[in-house]
PDB file of C-alpha atoms in Angstrom:
ATOM      1  CA  MET A 160      47.005  39.324 -18.082  1.00 88.00           C
ATOM      2  CA  ALA A 161      48.772  38.549 -15.420  1.00 91.00           C
ATOM      3  CA  MET A 162      47.669  37.464 -11.690  1.00 93.00           C
ATOM      4  CA  VAL A 163      49.281  38.946  -8.689  1.00 96.00           C
ATOM      5  CA  GLY A 164      47.525  37.743  -5.350  1.00 96.00           C
ATOM      6  CA  LEU A 165      43.689  38.729  -5.726  1.00 97.00           C
ATOM      7  CA  PHE A 166      44.345  41.181  -8.544  1.00 97.00           C
ATOM      8  CA  TRP A 167      43.881  40.316 -12.058  1.00 96.00           C
ATOM      9  CA  ILE A 168      45.889  43.044 -13.964  1.00 96.00           C
ATOM     10  CA  THR A 169      45.743  43.832 -17.922  1.00 93.00           C
ATOM     11  CA  GLU A 170      47.177  46.503 -19.744  1.00 90.00           C
ATOM     12  CA  LYS A 171      44.597  48.941 -18.896  1.00 91.00           C
ATOM     13  CA  SER A 172      42.534  47.670 -15.869  1.00 95.00           C
ATOM     14  CA  VAL A 173      42.972  46.110 -12.187  1.00 97.00           C
ATOM     15  CA  TYR A 174      40.405  43.689 -11.051  1.00 98.00           C
ATOM     16  CA  VAL A 175      39.890  42.363  -7.769  1.00 98.00           C
ATOM     17  CA  GLY A 176      39.317  38.392  -8.794  1.00 96.00           C
ATOM     18  CA  ALA A 177      39.143  37.692 -12.431  1.00 95.00           C
ATOM     19  CA  GLU A 178      38.290  39.970 -15.192  1.00 95.00           C
ATOM     20  CA  PRO A 179      35.013  39.591 -16.113  1.00 93.00           C
ATOM     21  CA  ALA A 180      33.495  37.798 -19.321  1.00 89.00           C
ATOM     22  CA  GLY A 181      30.409  39.430 -21.040  1.00 89.00           C
ATOM     23  CA  PHE A 182      28.422  40.789 -18.714  1.00 91.00           C
ATOM     24  CA  GLY A 183      29.432  38.544 -15.620  1.00 92.00           C
ATOM     25  CA  PRO A 184      30.202  40.033 -12.296  1.00 96.00           C
ATOM     26  CA  GLY A 185      32.931  41.598 -11.524  1.00 97.00           C
ATOM     27  CA  VAL A 186      34.816  44.204  -9.438  1.00 98.00           C
ATOM     28  CA  ARG A 187      37.124  46.761 -11.364  1.00 98.00           C
ATOM     29  CA  LEU A 188      40.042  49.290  -9.523  1.00 98.00           C
ATOM     30  CA  THR A 189      40.983  52.316 -11.108  1.00 96.00           C
ATOM     31  CA  ALA A 190      42.810  55.372  -9.971  1.00 95.00           C
ATOM     32  CA  ASP A 191      39.717  57.199  -9.224  1.00 96.00           C
ATOM     33  CA  GLY A 192      37.998  54.348  -7.144  1.00 97.00           C
ATOM     34  CA  VAL A 193      36.087  51.269  -7.013  1.00 98.00           C
ATOM     35  CA  GLU A 194      33.174  50.048 -10.001  1.00 98.00           C
ATOM     36  CA  ALA A 195      30.690  47.352 -10.017  1.00 98.00           C
ATOM     37  CA  LEU A 196      30.583  45.283 -13.303  1.00 97.00           C
ATOM     38  CA  GLY A 197      28.468  42.856 -14.545  1.00 94.00           C
ATOM     39  CA  THR A 198      24.018  42.862 -15.167  1.00 89.00           C
ATOM     40  CA  ASP A 199      23.251  42.300 -11.764  1.00 90.00           C
ATOM     41  CA  GLN A 200      25.240  44.826  -9.449  1.00 96.00           C
ATOM     42  CA  GLU A 201      26.066  48.184 -10.220  1.00 94.00           C
ATOM     43  CA  GLY A 202      27.794  51.283  -8.505  1.00 97.00           C
ATOM     44  CA  ARG A 203      30.886  53.132  -8.565  1.00 98.00           C
ATOM     45  CA  TRP A 204      32.575  54.847  -5.717  1.00 98.00           C
ATOM     46  CA  ALA A 205      35.175  57.197  -5.335  1.00 98.00           C
ATOM     47  CA  TRP A 206      38.428  56.417  -3.136  1.00 97.00           C
ATOM     48  CA  ALA A 207      37.498  59.109  -0.956  1.00 97.00           C
ATOM     49  CA  ASP A 208      34.402  57.862  -0.245  1.00 98.00           C
ATOM     50  CA  VAL A 209      35.336  54.622   0.546  1.00 98.00           C
ATOM     51  CA  ARG A 210      35.362  53.434   4.276  1.00 98.00           C
ATOM     52  CA  SER A 211      37.021  49.631   3.739  1.00 98.00           C
ATOM     53  CA  VAL A 212      36.645  47.227   0.909  1.00 98.00           C
ATOM     54  CA  ASP A 213      36.477  43.682   2.221  1.00 98.00           C
ATOM     55  CA  VAL A 214      36.964  40.211   0.720  1.00 98.00           C
ATOM     56  CA  HIS A 215      34.740  37.547   1.948  1.00 97.00           C
ATOM     57  CA  PHE A 216      34.459  33.736   0.748  1.00 95.00           C
ATOM     58  CA  ALA A 217      37.510  34.164  -1.591  1.00 95.00           C
ATOM     59  CA  PRO A 218      39.140  30.452  -1.961  1.00 93.00           C
ATOM     60  CA  VAL A 219      42.101  30.459   0.258  1.00 95.00           C
ATOM     61  CA  ARG A 220      44.942  27.601   0.336  1.00 88.00           C
ATOM     62  CA  ARG A 221      46.310  26.339   3.809  1.00 79.00           C
ATOM     63  CA  LYS A 222      49.438  25.111   3.671  1.00 66.00           C
ATOM     64  CA  ALA A 223      49.525  21.314   2.761  1.00 56.00           C
ATOM     65  CA  SER A 224      51.655  19.258   3.943  1.00 56.00           C
ATOM     66  CA  GLY A 225      52.428  15.091   3.802  1.00 62.00           C
ATOM     67  CA  TRP A 226      49.010  12.917   2.416  1.00 59.00           C
ATOM     68  CA  LYS A 227      47.205  16.181   1.985  1.00 57.00           C
ATOM     69  CA  ALA A 228      49.748  17.646  -0.553  1.00 52.00           C
ATOM     70  CA  VAL A 229      49.973  14.582  -2.225  1.00 58.00           C
ATOM     71  CA  GLY A 230      46.221  14.678  -2.545  1.00 63.00           C
ATOM     72  CA  ARG A 231      46.062  18.038  -3.774  1.00 48.00           C
ATOM     73  CA  ALA A 232      48.618  17.580  -6.390  1.00 52.00           C
ATOM     74  CA  LEU A 233      46.600  14.299  -7.364  1.00 54.00           C
ATOM     75  CA  GLY A 234      43.572  16.318  -7.778  1.00 56.00           C
ATOM     76  CA  THR A 235      45.214  18.907 -10.356  1.00 49.00           C
ATOM     77  CA  ALA A 236      46.880  15.845 -12.350  1.00 49.00           C
ATOM     78  CA  LEU A 237      43.239  14.351 -12.375  1.00 48.00           C
ATOM     79  CA  ASP A 238      41.423  17.947 -13.413  1.00 48.00           C
ATOM     80  CA  VAL A 239      44.086  17.896 -16.130  1.00 48.00           C
ATOM     81  CA  VAL A 240      43.411  14.707 -17.393  1.00 51.00           C
ATOM     82  CA  ASP A 241      39.616  15.021 -17.242  1.00 51.00           C
ATOM     83  CA  VAL A 242      39.981  18.285 -19.479  1.00 45.00           C
ATOM     84  CA  VAL A 243      42.305  17.080 -22.227  1.00 54.00           C
ATOM     85  CA  LEU A 244      39.926  14.044 -22.448  1.00 61.00           C
ATOM     86  CA  GLY A 245      36.760  16.600 -22.972  1.00 59.00           C
ATOM     87  CA  GLY A 246      35.456  16.881 -19.731  1.00 58.00           C
ATOM     88  CA  THR A 247      34.545  20.745 -18.983  1.00 58.00           C
ATOM     89  CA  PRO A 248      36.378  22.268 -16.132  1.00 59.00           C
ATOM     90  CA  GLU A 249      34.700  23.559 -13.021  1.00 66.00           C
ATOM     91  CA  ALA A 250      33.287  27.185 -13.029  1.00 72.00           C
ATOM     92  CA  PRO A 251      35.443  29.206 -11.172  1.00 81.00           C
ATOM     93  CA  PRO A 252      34.611  30.330  -7.512  1.00 90.00           C
ATOM     94  CA  VAL A 253      32.804  33.195  -7.148  1.00 94.00           C
ATOM     95  CA  PHE A 254      33.477  35.554  -3.900  1.00 96.00           C
ATOM     96  CA  GLU A 255      32.336  38.952  -2.348  1.00 98.00           C
ATOM     97  CA  VAL A 256      33.605  42.136  -2.243  1.00 98.00           C
ATOM     98  CA  HIS A 257      32.137  44.500   0.196  1.00 98.00           C
ATOM     99  CA  VAL A 258      32.242  47.917  -0.570  1.00 98.00           C
ATOM    100  CA  GLU A 259      31.864  49.987   2.671  1.00 98.00           C
ATOM    101  CA  THR A 260      30.349  53.927   2.383  1.00 98.00           C
ATOM    102  CA  ALA A 261      28.694  56.331   4.483  1.00 98.00           C
ATOM    103  CA  ASP A 262      25.654  55.004   2.817  1.00 97.00           C
ATOM    104  CA  GLY A 263      25.921  51.351   3.947  1.00 97.00           C
ATOM    105  CA  THR A 264      27.859  48.228   2.436  1.00 98.00           C
ATOM    106  CA  THR A 265      27.610  47.290  -0.993  1.00 98.00           C
ATOM    107  CA  GLU A 266      28.251  43.361  -1.618  1.00 98.00           C
ATOM    108  CA  LEU A 267      29.654  42.938  -5.074  1.00 98.00           C
ATOM    109  CA  ASP A 268      30.496  39.528  -6.769  1.00 97.00           C
ATOM    110  CA  ALA A 269      33.794  38.737  -7.970  1.00 97.00           C
ATOM    111  CA  TYR A 270      35.026  35.354  -9.920  1.00 95.00           C
ATOM    112  CA  GLY A 271      38.297  33.829  -8.435  1.00 94.00           C
ATOM    113  CA  ALA A 272      40.950  33.846 -10.730  1.00 89.00           C
ATOM    114  CA  ALA A 273      42.907  31.022  -8.881  1.00 87.00           C
ATOM    115  CA  SER A 274      41.825  27.771  -9.990  1.00 78.00           C
ATOM    116  CA  ARG A 275      42.986  25.856  -6.708  1.00 82.00           C
ATOM    117  CA  GLY A 276      42.573  28.841  -4.504  1.00 90.00           C
ATOM    118  CA  TYR A 277      44.777  31.910  -3.314  1.00 93.00           C
ATOM    119  CA  THR A 278      47.902  31.168  -1.039  1.00 94.00           C
ATOM    120  CA  GLU A 279      47.276  32.550   2.259  1.00 95.00           C
ATOM    121  CA  SER A 280      50.098  34.764   2.208  1.00 96.00           C
ATOM    122  CA  GLU A 281      48.850  36.434  -1.290  1.00 96.00           C
ATOM    123  CA  TYR A 282      45.359  36.768   0.118  1.00 97.00           C
ATOM    124  CA  ASP A 283      46.699  38.525   3.290  1.00 97.00           C
ATOM    125  CA  LEU A 284      48.808  41.065   1.441  1.00 98.00           C
ATOM    126  CA  SER A 285      46.231  41.837  -1.144  1.00 98.00           C
ATOM    127  CA  VAL A 286      43.666  42.570   1.284  1.00 98.00           C
ATOM    128  CA  GLU A 287      46.140  44.568   3.206  1.00 98.00           C
ATOM    129  CA  LEU A 288      46.924  46.540  -0.131  1.00 98.00           C
ATOM    130  CA  LEU A 289      43.424  47.292  -0.509  1.00 98.00           C
ATOM    131  CA  GLN A 290      43.167  48.885   2.802  1.00 97.00           C
ATOM    132  CA  ARG A 291      46.206  50.975   1.791  1.00 97.00           C
ATOM    133  CA  PHE A 292      43.840  52.140  -1.403  1.00 97.00           C
ATOM    134  CA  VAL A 293      41.137  52.915   0.718  1.00 98.00           C
ATOM    135  CA  THR A 294      43.184  55.008   2.989  1.00 96.00           C
ATOM    136  CA  GLY A 295      45.346  56.767   0.321  1.00 96.00           C
ATOM    137  CA  ILE A 296      48.887  55.060   1.451  1.00 95.00           C
ATOM    138  CA  ALA A 297      48.754  53.193  -1.808  1.00 96.00           C
ATOM    139  CA  ASP A 298      47.903  53.969  -5.381  1.00 95.00           C
ATOM    140  CA  VAL A 299      45.969  51.402  -7.754  1.00 96.00           C
ATOM    141  CA  SER A 300      48.009  53.472 -10.646  1.00 96.00           C
ATOM    142  CA  ALA A 301      51.354  51.589  -9.492  1.00 95.00           C
ATOM    143  CA  LEU A 302      49.606  48.123 -10.499  1.00 96.00           C
ATOM    144  CA  LEU A 303      48.222  50.079 -13.684  1.00 95.00           C
ATOM    145  CA  GLU A 304      51.872  51.204 -14.865  1.00 94.00           C
ATOM    146  CA  TRP A 305      53.138  47.521 -13.684  1.00 94.00           C
ATOM    147  CA  GLY A 306      50.492  46.045 -15.846  1.00 93.00           C
ATOM    148  CA  CYS A 307      51.478  48.326 -18.890  1.00 92.00           C
ATOM    149  CA  THR A 308      55.121  46.745 -18.998  1.00 90.00           C
ATOM    150  CA  HIS A 309      54.860  43.562 -17.621  1.00 89.00           C
ATOM    151  CA  VAL A 310      51.652  42.014 -18.203  1.00 86.00           C
ATOM    152  CA  VAL A 311      53.156  40.122 -21.388  1.00 88.00           C
ATOM    153  CA  GLU A 312      55.318  38.061 -19.406  1.00 88.00           C
ATOM    154  CA  GLY A 313      51.835  36.419 -17.895  1.00 88.00           C
ATOM    155  CA  THR A 314      51.586  35.326 -14.144  1.00 89.00           C
ATOM    156  CA  LEU A 315      54.572  35.218 -12.284  1.00 90.00           C
ATOM    157  CA  GLY A 316      55.911  32.383  -9.690  1.00 92.00           C
ATOM    158  CA  ARG A 317      54.406  32.638  -5.854  1.00 92.00           C
ATOM    159  CA  GLU A 318      57.503  34.583  -5.047  1.00 95.00           C
ATOM    160  CA  GLU A 319      57.685  36.818  -7.058  1.00 95.00           C
ATOM    161  CA  ARG A 320      53.890  37.734  -6.620  1.00 95.00           C
ATOM    162  CA  GLU A 321      54.767  38.081  -3.139  1.00 96.00           C
ATOM    163  CA  THR A 322      57.668  40.157  -3.737  1.00 96.00           C
ATOM    164  CA  LEU A 323      55.732  42.459  -6.021  1.00 96.00           C
ATOM    165  CA  LEU A 324      52.628  42.954  -3.352  1.00 97.00           C
ATOM    166  CA  ARG A 325      55.238  43.921  -0.688  1.00 97.00           C
ATOM    167  CA  ALA A 326      57.016  46.444  -2.927  1.00 96.00           C
ATOM    168  CA  TRP A 327      53.470  47.852  -3.490  1.00 96.00           C
ATOM    169  CA  LEU A 328      52.328  47.960  -0.154  1.00 96.00           C
ATOM    170  CA  GLU A 329      55.548  49.792   0.657  1.00 92.00           C
ATOM    171  CA  ALA A 330      55.710  52.185  -1.989  1.00 82.00           C
TER     172      ALA A 330
END
């Protein structure tokens, strides 16, 4: 698997947020449309029927400088030490994905895949790419094709992820 912006990409699927485990909530994107996953939500919408896909309450990191950056780094280090010493990692954050059609808006839950939140630029690029899927300008198949050949590499660095999102936006 690899995380690129808000997208969790495997060899066979693309999710908004993390791939759900078991019966957990999630949102899968396919070449045909959007699918709700999990026991407490259901639905499947063709791209032709979707008016918009909006993301609400996703954890977004703002650029930190000075003491805030030091505090964030210290917090990350303490979290790692806690887990190494037998602590339990925090549950992933949950955010909402709203799918709007002519019949109304359905609010779906998805787990965040970025433990410290998504960067502001990756969030913005991802939201723009979602809208391009809706309008037909971009195609989820490009993410699936990339996943088939590159997912074994794991999650890329921030700059590489942003470059990839921009390439998908321009395709």
